[in-house]
Amino acid sequence: MTTAPQPAETPEPLWVPGADRVARAQVTRFQAWAAERHGAPAAVPGDPAASYAALHRWSVDELDTFWQAFAEWSGVRFSHPYERVLADRSMPGATWFPGATLNYAEHALRAAEDPERAGDPALLHVDETHEPTPVTWSDLRRRVGSLAEALRRLGVRPGDRVSGYLPNVPQAVVALLATAAVGAVWTSCAPDFGARSVLDRFQQVEPVVLFTVDGYRYGGKEHDRAGTVAELRAGLPTLRAVVHIPLLGTPAPEGALEWDALVADDVEPVFEQVPFDHPLWVLYSSGTTGLPKAIVQSQGGILLEHLKQLALHCDLGPGDRFFWYTSTGWMMWNFLVSGLLVGSTVVLYDGSPGYPDTAAQWRVAERTGATLYGTSAAYVMACRKAEVHPGRDFDLSRVKCVATTGSPLPPDGFRWLHDEFHEEGVRDMWIASVSGGTDVCSCFAGAVPTLPVHIGELQAPCLGTDLQAWDPHGKSLVDEVGELVVTNPMPSMPIRFWNDPEGTRYRESYFEMFPGVWRHGDWITLTPRGSVVIHGRSDSTLNRQGVRMGSADIYEVVERLPEIRESLVIGVEQPDGGYWMPLFVHLAPGARLDDALLDRIKRTIRENLSPRHVPDEVIEVPAVPHTLTGKRIEVPVKRLLQGTPLEKAVNPGSVDNANLLKFYEDLGRKR
């Protein structure tokens, strides 16, 4: 007798939230409230997984009702009421809350209105000394009011662009909020970006004000940026004012304004009431196929999406301290600042993630009393390899959740985090691996405080996010690898790209493969129990330590060197959680890849782009493969380096010289 095949057993979860955590969670309270007032499904007694699955289904099936309910529950202040929630749900082009007016900065500073909270820290700033310096809610509000008035005196009006070349310091938060308060549009880059990278971004949006530092400290060293700032000023002819922030103590260059003078007045902020879809900020893609995309997101869309993520998914509120290791050049900085929206204290760490030792970030979490600590998967794996013991060596008793993003957290990372805390008696440590993108400045899937955590998996798709895995023909897949798609609009999706008046580049970026459906560029699996597995990028973006950069940026600077005829850079996610980034170079006749040239290549990338994107290896190749239309072949080479056989990685008929690909196949097989 043959036995019928049995269904695969559900794996044991790594962590299950306790009944108290489930009961206290804001998502639990929201579900009960929405069930009573807006027809959401009631929670299933004793079954948090079924409760969340029903709530998620309702949130995407009844998209308008969900967002109406959430806006009401979270107390969004519409100074002028909206006519309806979703006037047009087509993608691209969805129209949210037409008629409504509001202001993001007003919401970010609401806690300062409470006399009992005004003296509490809104920000905790930490540098490489790891000693926190607080900025109270009342002081933050005063500084924003003073700077917003100064911007208005400088002629900054709604819709004007204001830029920051700043590290993760309180001045950056003040500048962002003051910009939003006047209805202008914020954009920023971190000061480890070279002048060319910054100009490729800022020149597109033509800022009228530039906030800049004289330098920054990283890895125990001072890095002077006066020369770069001079290049930026010369390359941005639309600037009306440059504001000097002397982090290294140098005097303001000629013609620049002093930061301290602009934030000295005791002024109540005036919040410009702008339409829901008014631009809040511009973020940038990596620029893989040319200039970085200048992604415009709206005041109302970001406000609602971040309130949802932070309150319902991260379970943050007043009394929490929110720390995520990031820089101003990454969307996670914008997400971190939004911790103010829910009244949490935001921890700003300006320094190296591994200085003076690998455990630096854990020490910051300890000294700031962080309740949610976010970092990169790469940092977790580095701590594991360095035999750091955070649960043993630091008092992390206030940390309720360790979250990771930037790349998928490998299974060993889940186990290591769990064991480090479990063995030290911290048995209720929630590990949240999350995944989203700069493109929406949010998460598609990740943290849910009421659900179990399984090794190697994100807990669930986020509320209001109709996340699916599709095959190339648009068929929805379960328990199979597919393209990450979102089949209904999210409020934080870009309202447009800057300098893309017809929307052509926007459509090509996300809607070309599946018209009307957002295709993000990740490989994912949706499991039968509702969790999500991320397999890495399906495009060729370089994602180093959570910071994206496009290959085009690398090519642009490397190929200025006369010895380099052409180059090819690939970022390869590895099974152990590592990230290997080789640079292949086709040399000019007579050139030799000696130590001197190697040093020049690395120095050029470090100084002009970012120290994080210096390649792990530089490898000489006889030539670089191209498509028949002359484009460098990146994704097929990446697949070859990951061990995919040549016949499955690329169609040889689409390559100008298919024989070149054998080298990469052999290299991938050896690795």
XYZ file of C-alpha atoms in Angstrom:
671
model
C 0.000 0.000 0.000
C 1.295 3.439 -0.873
C 0.911 6.248 1.606
C -0.538 9.543 0.450
C 2.023 12.364 0.597
C 1.797 14.346 3.807
C 1.880 18.160 3.858
C 5.179 19.644 4.937
C 5.302 20.328 8.644
C 5.190 23.935 9.745
C 8.620 24.725 11.156
C 8.893 25.657 14.804
C 9.021 29.428 15.259
C 12.145 30.998 16.670
C 10.085 33.376 18.811
C 6.434 33.712 19.769
C 5.142 36.934 21.329
C 3.752 36.551 24.813
C 0.052 37.114 25.472
C 0.802 40.408 27.238
C 2.777 41.752 24.271
C -0.040 40.787 21.902
C -2.669 42.436 24.108
C -0.666 45.650 24.524
C 0.324 45.984 20.862
C -1.065 48.998 19.048
C -2.073 46.825 16.101
C -4.291 44.814 18.477
C -5.925 47.979 19.802
C -6.343 49.359 16.276
C -8.038 46.179 15.073
C -10.568 46.283 17.927
C -11.238 49.974 17.327
C -11.563 49.576 13.542
C -13.842 46.554 13.952
C -16.202 48.610 16.115
C -16.226 51.751 13.962
C -15.267 50.804 10.399
C -16.248 47.184 9.826
C -12.803 45.616 10.131
C -12.786 41.901 11.051
C -12.685 41.301 14.771
C -9.668 39.532 16.240
C -9.864 35.745 16.481
C -9.622 34.905 20.206
C -6.370 33.137 21.011
C -5.126 33.211 17.404
C -3.024 36.322 16.642
C -1.928 34.896 13.269
C -5.507 34.487 12.037
C -6.362 37.909 13.468
C -3.567 39.639 11.552
C -4.268 37.712 8.336
C -7.911 38.848 8.442
C -6.920 42.445 9.217
C -4.405 42.472 6.360
C -6.915 41.039 3.904
C -9.416 43.739 4.889
C -6.740 46.450 4.629
C -6.085 45.633 0.970
C -9.615 44.625 -0.052
C -11.091 47.750 1.548
C -8.170 50.068 0.889
C -10.141 53.317 1.175
C -11.791 52.295 4.441
C -8.521 51.110 5.974
C -6.710 54.388 5.320
C -9.703 56.449 6.428
C -9.858 54.442 9.651
C -6.123 54.682 10.263
C -5.995 58.444 9.643
C -8.794 58.878 12.173
C -7.262 56.490 14.738
C -3.836 58.158 14.557
C -5.252 61.676 14.842
C -4.058 63.097 11.530
C -4.783 66.829 11.509
C -6.453 67.804 8.262
C -6.678 71.601 8.322
C -9.045 71.290 5.376
C -11.127 68.106 5.087
C -10.638 65.609 2.281
C -13.314 64.954 -0.320
C -12.668 61.215 -0.467
C -9.817 58.854 0.402
C -8.739 57.523 -2.993
C -10.052 59.430 -5.977
C -7.989 57.487 -8.512
C -6.357 54.145 -7.707
C -4.486 53.703 -10.996
C -0.730 53.159 -10.837
C 1.093 55.352 -11.493
C -1.103 58.329 -10.754
C -3.132 57.326 -7.696
C -4.806 60.369 -6.100
C -5.011 60.272 -2.302
C -7.154 62.480 -0.059
C -7.980 65.204 -2.620
C -8.957 68.495 -1.031
C -7.112 67.800 2.226
C -4.403 70.098 3.589
C -1.927 69.371 6.372
C 1.739 69.666 7.347
C 4.207 66.864 8.129
C 6.362 68.988 10.463
C 3.340 69.987 12.541
C 2.711 66.314 13.258
C 6.384 65.634 13.988
C 6.344 68.311 16.709
C 2.989 67.478 18.319
C 4.581 66.055 21.470
C 6.096 69.480 22.226
C 2.562 70.827 22.729
C 2.135 68.655 25.846
C 3.526 70.587 28.846
C 4.348 67.314 30.577
C 6.513 66.192 27.662
C 8.084 69.476 26.534
C 11.197 68.885 28.652
C 11.654 65.267 27.580
C 14.257 64.435 24.918
C 12.971 64.468 21.352
C 16.462 63.675 20.053
C 19.469 61.963 21.577
C 22.615 62.768 19.608
C 25.548 60.366 19.932
C 28.991 60.705 18.338
C 31.962 58.362 18.554
C 32.431 59.167 22.249
C 29.103 57.300 22.678
C 27.862 59.902 25.172
C 24.261 60.972 24.423
C 23.363 64.677 24.185
C 19.635 65.436 24.409
C 17.551 67.965 22.495
C 14.206 68.467 24.248
C 10.880 68.654 22.488
C 10.495 72.328 23.385
C 13.999 73.167 22.160
C 13.491 71.248 18.918
C 10.233 73.093 18.288
C 11.881 76.455 19.019
C 14.819 75.775 16.680
C 12.472 74.667 13.895
C 10.383 77.815 14.379
C 13.451 80.052 14.228
C 14.927 78.345 11.162
C 11.597 78.258 9.321
C 11.262 82.013 9.793
C 14.850 82.467 8.577
C 14.109 80.422 5.456
C 11.104 82.602 4.731
C 13.272 85.710 5.129
C 15.637 84.181 2.559
C 12.723 83.987 0.146
C 12.118 80.242 0.413
C 8.555 79.487 -0.658
C 6.429 76.345 -0.914
C 7.844 74.063 -3.587
C 11.407 75.471 -3.446
C 14.124 72.894 -2.847
C 16.377 72.968 0.207
C 19.403 70.667 0.329
C 21.600 69.273 3.072
C 25.144 67.941 2.824
C 25.054 66.742 6.403
C 25.793 63.795 8.669
C 23.265 62.291 11.075
C 23.171 65.197 13.538
C 20.361 67.243 15.152
C 20.964 70.129 12.744
C 19.886 67.865 9.876
C 16.592 67.060 11.623
C 15.948 70.740 12.366
C 16.680 71.678 8.741
C 14.356 68.968 7.399
C 11.489 69.970 9.699
C 11.926 73.700 9.044
C 11.912 72.995 5.297
C 8.703 70.986 5.637
C 7.162 73.668 7.855
C 7.467 76.262 5.078
C 6.220 73.812 2.449
C 9.600 73.588 0.710
C 11.110 70.304 -0.502
C 13.985 68.664 1.403
C 16.803 66.637 -0.114
C 20.051 65.384 1.439
C 23.294 63.527 0.887
C 25.784 62.270 3.459
C 29.169 64.044 3.587
C 31.078 60.884 2.677
C 29.634 61.261 -0.841
C 32.066 62.910 -3.237
C 31.215 66.096 -5.107
C 30.318 64.343 -8.350
C 27.834 62.008 -6.633
C 26.198 64.921 -4.836
C 25.981 67.128 -7.904
C 24.473 64.288 -9.924
C 21.656 64.393 -7.399
C 21.280 68.037 -6.344
C 21.717 69.534 -9.807
C 18.552 67.763 -10.899
C 16.389 69.538 -8.318
C 18.094 72.975 -8.357
C 18.137 73.822 -4.631
C 17.914 77.422 -3.434
C 19.538 76.751 -0.025
C 22.391 74.410 0.915
C 23.045 73.388 4.524
C 26.535 72.016 4.844
C 29.158 70.994 7.376
C 32.855 71.815 7.237
C 33.632 68.136 7.782
C 32.748 65.104 9.837
C 34.312 62.573 12.186
C 34.380 58.900 11.302
C 36.516 56.052 12.540
C 38.338 58.296 15.011
C 39.468 60.712 12.297
C 38.395 64.129 11.094
C 37.445 64.411 7.426
C 37.610 67.943 6.040
C 35.000 68.705 3.352
C 35.759 72.376 2.679
C 37.024 71.616 -0.820
C 33.983 69.514 -1.659
C 31.649 72.221 -0.351
C 33.375 74.738 -2.617
C 32.760 72.409 -5.579
C 29.093 72.074 -4.625
C 28.652 75.836 -4.386
C 30.269 76.276 -7.785
C 28.134 73.531 -9.309
C 24.769 74.706 -7.945
C 24.068 78.108 -9.562
C 20.491 78.235 -8.206
C 21.683 78.645 -4.590
C 20.548 81.826 -2.857
C 22.132 80.930 0.476
C 24.659 78.520 1.976
C 24.423 77.750 5.709
C 27.643 76.715 7.453
C 27.524 74.207 10.329
C 31.014 74.110 11.929
C 31.215 70.507 13.199
C 35.018 70.740 13.007
C 35.054 74.281 14.394
C 36.142 76.157 11.273
C 34.858 79.653 10.427
C 32.211 80.077 7.762
C 33.570 80.523 4.244
C 32.963 83.824 2.521
C 29.326 84.439 1.765
C 27.971 81.637 3.960
C 25.508 82.148 6.812
C 26.153 80.917 10.358
C 23.859 78.143 11.590
C 23.720 79.400 15.172
C 22.406 82.792 14.098
C 19.524 81.207 12.175
C 18.259 79.083 15.083
C 18.729 81.641 17.890
C 15.281 83.262 17.924
C 12.470 82.170 20.216
C 9.791 81.739 17.571
C 6.740 79.511 17.409
C 6.830 77.573 14.139
C 4.316 78.499 11.472
C 3.236 75.427 9.529
C 2.270 76.033 5.910
C -0.869 74.018 5.220
C -0.229 72.224 1.929
C -2.220 69.768 -0.197
C -1.921 66.098 0.726
C 0.165 65.393 -2.399
C 2.491 68.400 -1.939
C 6.161 67.303 -2.218
C 7.891 66.662 1.112
C 11.305 65.446 -0.010
C 13.323 64.041 -2.881
C 15.163 60.756 -2.407
C 17.512 59.228 -4.950
C 17.870 55.840 -6.538
C 21.273 54.368 -7.110
C 21.657 55.537 -10.712
C 22.352 52.107 -12.174
C 21.540 53.111 -15.741
C 22.414 56.787 -15.679
C 21.692 59.680 -13.363
C 20.033 58.690 -10.081
C 16.253 58.871 -10.203
C 15.018 61.868 -8.198
C 12.072 60.318 -6.350
C 9.454 62.774 -5.067
C 7.236 61.720 -2.137
C 4.375 63.684 -0.645
C 3.788 65.291 2.743
C 0.533 63.417 3.295
C 1.646 60.104 1.823
C 4.785 59.898 3.950
C 2.903 61.084 7.048
C 0.295 58.318 6.800
C 2.657 55.557 5.695
C 5.234 56.308 8.403
C 2.590 56.633 11.118
C 1.319 53.192 10.100
C 4.763 51.602 10.015
C 5.967 53.106 13.271
C 2.808 52.677 15.338
C 1.263 49.451 14.057
C 4.313 47.543 12.791
C 7.161 48.809 14.983
C 4.804 49.321 17.956
C 6.466 52.627 18.821
C 4.956 55.466 20.815
C 5.671 57.964 23.601
C 8.220 56.562 26.022
C 10.056 54.599 23.319
C 13.560 55.360 22.116
C 14.090 54.643 18.438
C 17.634 53.995 17.172
C 18.492 52.913 13.653
C 22.052 53.060 12.374
C 21.852 55.090 9.175
C 23.155 58.108 7.286
C 21.371 61.043 5.666
C 22.022 59.516 2.247
C 19.747 56.521 2.955
C 15.947 56.461 3.199
C 16.228 54.894 6.654
C 17.313 58.310 7.953
C 14.036 59.836 6.779
C 12.205 56.880 8.323
C 14.123 57.335 11.587
C 13.245 61.043 11.821
C 9.587 60.071 11.450
C 9.840 58.426 14.866
C 8.940 61.926 16.068
C 5.479 61.470 14.511
C 4.520 58.908 17.164
C 6.137 60.847 19.993
C 9.188 58.600 20.346
C 12.671 59.849 21.192
C 14.888 59.517 18.105
C 18.515 58.442 18.565
C 20.934 59.984 16.042
C 24.302 58.236 15.851
C 26.933 60.065 13.829
C 29.957 57.816 13.539
C 31.405 54.571 12.306
C 29.327 51.438 12.928
C 32.479 49.695 14.151
C 34.449 52.306 16.090
C 36.251 51.926 18.425
C 35.310 48.250 18.090
C 32.758 46.049 16.382
C 30.354 46.322 19.330
C 29.909 50.097 18.900
C 26.244 50.040 17.893
C 25.256 47.832 20.839
C 27.025 50.279 23.165
C 25.007 53.144 21.671
C 21.788 51.152 22.167
C 22.740 50.575 25.812
C 23.715 54.168 26.578
C 20.623 55.661 24.955
C 18.158 53.183 26.444
C 16.922 52.237 22.967
C 13.687 50.232 22.925
C 13.829 49.510 19.175
C 17.307 49.112 17.716
C 17.654 48.828 13.961
C 20.772 47.960 12.002
C 21.918 46.192 8.851
C 22.035 42.463 8.326
C 25.718 42.875 7.442
C 26.434 44.380 10.873
C 24.700 41.496 12.630
C 26.803 39.011 10.695
C 29.985 40.990 11.397
C 29.221 40.865 15.139
C 28.678 37.134 14.916
C 32.009 36.609 13.146
C 33.820 38.889 15.608
C 32.326 36.947 18.534
C 30.644 40.011 19.993
C 28.269 39.121 22.856
C 25.702 41.925 23.138
C 23.374 40.101 25.506
C 26.227 39.329 27.887
C 28.344 42.480 27.688
C 25.718 45.253 27.568
C 22.595 46.140 29.509
C 20.043 45.924 26.717
C 17.099 45.225 28.986
C 15.097 48.101 27.476
C 15.438 46.780 23.915
C 12.124 45.194 22.915
C 13.023 44.639 19.272
C 16.154 44.273 17.143
C 15.306 45.060 13.519
C 17.397 44.615 10.386
C 17.213 45.791 6.800
C 19.493 46.705 3.893
C 19.727 43.066 2.805
C 18.014 39.855 3.904
C 19.097 38.630 7.349
C 20.557 35.137 6.834
C 19.251 32.255 8.959
C 22.485 32.237 10.978
C 21.816 35.878 11.844
C 18.396 35.031 13.255
C 19.840 32.193 15.302
C 22.760 34.244 16.572
C 20.582 37.152 17.708
C 18.106 34.833 19.387
C 20.753 32.790 21.158
C 22.731 35.845 22.298
C 19.738 37.178 24.188
C 17.999 33.930 25.075
C 21.108 32.582 26.791
C 21.334 35.759 28.859
C 17.756 35.392 30.057
C 16.154 37.868 27.637
C 13.537 35.461 26.317
C 11.145 38.001 24.822
C 13.491 39.534 22.231
C 11.582 40.250 19.025
C 13.756 40.004 15.888
C 12.246 41.865 12.931
C 13.780 41.589 9.486
C 12.114 44.162 7.210
C 12.249 44.930 3.506
C 11.072 47.874 1.449
C 12.788 50.493 -0.625
C 13.832 54.069 -1.191
C 11.156 54.177 -3.868
C 8.361 54.123 -1.253
C 10.485 55.136 1.784
C 8.799 52.353 3.696
C 8.496 48.596 4.086
C 6.526 46.170 1.966
C 6.918 43.380 4.508
C 8.449 42.921 7.910
C 7.630 43.652 11.517
C 4.367 42.595 13.169
C 4.532 42.560 16.987
C 1.766 39.970 17.361
C 3.154 37.295 15.025
C 5.778 34.572 15.522
C 9.227 34.862 13.964
C 10.524 32.039 11.780
C 14.197 31.744 10.904
C 15.052 33.419 7.605
C 11.595 34.912 7.123
C 9.924 38.311 7.360
C 6.828 38.031 9.523
C 4.182 39.238 7.036
C 3.224 41.780 4.370
C 2.447 45.190 5.854
C -1.071 46.516 6.298
C -2.465 48.319 3.275
C 0.215 46.691 1.085
C -1.139 44.250 -1.504
C 2.129 42.339 -1.782
C 2.345 39.364 -4.141
C 4.948 37.174 -5.846
C 4.365 36.895 -9.603
C 5.824 34.746 -12.314
C 6.847 36.411 -15.615
C 3.288 36.002 -16.917
C 1.629 37.777 -13.994
C 0.456 34.653 -12.197
C 0.398 34.933 -8.401
C 2.656 32.397 -6.683
C 2.672 30.862 -3.206
C 5.667 28.889 -1.949
C 7.562 29.675 -5.175
C 10.085 32.364 -6.011
C 8.616 35.278 -7.927
C 8.945 38.978 -8.610
C 7.889 41.237 -5.741
C 4.862 43.185 -6.938
C 2.346 45.492 -5.268
C -1.026 45.403 -6.999
C -2.707 48.367 -5.287
C -1.327 51.842 -4.555
C 0.413 52.884 -1.337
C 0.238 56.527 -0.163
C 4.039 56.872 -0.107
C 4.599 55.730 -3.681
C 6.317 58.540 -5.631
C 4.040 61.292 -6.844
C 6.555 61.663 -9.679
C 10.245 61.823 -10.538
C 11.812 65.255 -10.771
C 12.381 66.394 -14.361
C 10.182 63.602 -15.716
C 7.201 65.669 -16.912
C 5.603 62.935 -18.992
C 6.193 60.280 -16.344
C 8.124 58.148 -18.826
C 11.018 57.240 -16.541
C 8.659 56.593 -13.623
C 6.599 54.119 -15.663
C 9.706 52.427 -17.041
C 11.147 52.010 -13.541
C 8.268 50.092 -11.976
C 5.429 49.449 -14.433
C 7.080 48.251 -17.634
C 7.069 44.526 -16.844
C 3.510 44.506 -15.485
C 1.538 47.595 -16.629
C -0.508 49.042 -13.783
C 1.298 46.915 -11.172
C 4.368 47.963 -9.165
C 7.299 45.615 -9.843
C 10.040 46.386 -7.356
C 13.068 44.343 -8.431
C 13.313 41.803 -5.592
C 12.920 38.034 -5.695
C 10.535 36.865 -2.963
C 8.597 33.840 -1.768
C 5.265 34.111 0.043
C 4.958 31.088 2.319
C 1.655 29.284 2.856
C 1.547 30.614 6.425
C 1.775 34.233 5.267
C 5.423 35.040 5.922
C 7.821 36.407 3.307
C 11.301 35.330 2.203
C 13.505 37.847 0.359
C 16.072 36.356 -2.005
C 17.874 39.533 -3.026
C 17.719 42.041 -5.860
C 16.518 41.004 -9.258
C 18.247 44.044 -10.747
C 21.873 45.136 -10.500
C 21.800 47.758 -7.750
C 24.861 47.761 -5.501
C 23.624 47.523 -1.909
C 26.588 47.900 0.430
C 25.981 48.023 4.211
C 22.450 49.166 3.546
C 23.566 52.028 1.272
C 22.606 51.752 -2.362
C 24.693 53.014 -5.214
C 24.435 52.422 -8.888
C 27.068 50.845 -11.040
C 26.943 53.896 -13.296
C 28.401 55.987 -10.465
C 31.342 53.581 -10.196
C 31.939 53.518 -13.935
C 31.838 57.288 -14.189
C 34.734 57.827 -11.788
C 36.806 54.713 -12.514
C 36.838 55.257 -16.226
C 38.255 58.741 -15.821
C 41.551 56.969 -15.140
C 43.462 56.725 -18.404
C 44.538 53.139 -17.724
C 40.921 51.879 -17.570
C 39.236 51.279 -20.893
C 36.038 49.903 -19.397
C 34.836 48.378 -16.160
C 32.091 46.182 -14.734
C 31.072 46.148 -11.064
C 28.851 43.497 -9.505
C 27.387 43.148 -6.011
C 26.899 39.519 -5.022
C 24.853 38.477 -1.969
C 26.465 35.401 -0.451
C 24.846 32.484 1.411
C 26.565 33.396 4.697
C 25.123 36.920 4.653
C 28.247 38.514 3.229
C 28.404 40.780 0.219
C 31.168 40.413 -2.369
C 31.707 43.358 -4.688
C 34.334 42.751 -7.375
C 35.315 45.341 -9.963
C 36.341 43.914 -13.336
C 38.581 46.166 -15.419
C 39.460 46.085 -19.092
C 42.771 47.929 -19.285
C 43.935 50.316 -21.951
C 46.808 49.100 -24.182
C 50.104 49.085 -22.300
C 48.523 49.506 -18.852
C 49.317 47.102 -15.993
C 47.157 46.315 -12.967
C 49.980 46.841 -10.485
C 49.767 48.004 -6.861
C 49.957 51.656 -7.877
C 46.950 51.376 -10.209
C 45.007 49.326 -7.656
C 45.582 52.062 -5.096
C 44.482 54.788 -7.501
C 41.283 52.908 -8.388
C 40.323 52.443 -4.746
C 41.280 55.977 -3.788
C 39.275 57.405 -6.687
C 36.120 55.575 -5.591
C 36.651 56.408 -1.919
C 37.179 60.117 -2.531
C 34.672 60.721 -5.309
C 31.849 58.420 -4.329
C 31.824 56.627 -1.000
C 34.275 54.644 1.144
C 31.623 51.951 1.483
C 31.748 51.197 -2.239
C 35.452 50.479 -2.599
C 35.489 47.045 -4.298
C 36.560 43.908 -2.459
C 38.657 42.824 -5.426
C 39.805 44.403 -8.687
C 40.129 41.760 -11.409
C 41.547 42.259 -14.887
C 39.442 40.896 -17.763
C 40.099 40.785 -21.516
C 36.867 42.709 -22.246
C 33.462 43.580 -20.816
C 30.392 41.808 -22.260
C 27.532 43.892 -23.681
C 24.056 43.437 -25.069
C 23.636 43.831 -28.782
C 22.576 47.414 -28.183
C 25.815 48.160 -26.340
C 24.695 48.003 -22.694
C 26.986 46.362 -20.183
C 25.632 43.037 -19.014
C 25.316 43.095 -15.235
C 22.461 40.890 -14.021
C 23.531 37.807 -16.033
C 27.126 38.216 -14.794
C 25.827 38.454 -11.226
C 23.945 35.193 -11.712
C 27.051 33.551 -13.120
C 29.079 34.687 -10.111
C 26.409 33.187 -7.850
C 26.917 29.822 -9.531
C 24.095 29.778 -12.076
C 25.041 27.750 -15.180
C 25.655 29.821 -18.296
C 22.714 28.375 -20.212
C 20.323 29.443 -17.437
C 21.865 32.845 -16.712
C 21.804 34.435 -20.152
C 20.681 34.003 -23.735
C 24.004 33.896 -25.652
C 22.283 35.329 -28.697
C 21.719 38.603 -26.864
C 25.431 39.147 -26.136
C 27.987 40.824 -28.384
C 30.666 38.279 -27.420
C 29.227 35.300 -25.545
C 32.698 33.750 -25.169
C 33.519 36.415 -22.574
C 30.907 34.990 -20.222
C 32.815 31.738 -19.718
C 35.326 33.581 -17.533
C 32.583 34.708 -15.127
C 30.978 31.276 -15.100
C 34.314 29.687 -14.156
C 34.900 32.281 -11.449
C 31.447 31.685 -10.003
C 32.004 27.927 -9.978
C 35.326 28.323 -8.159
C 33.781 30.607 -5.511
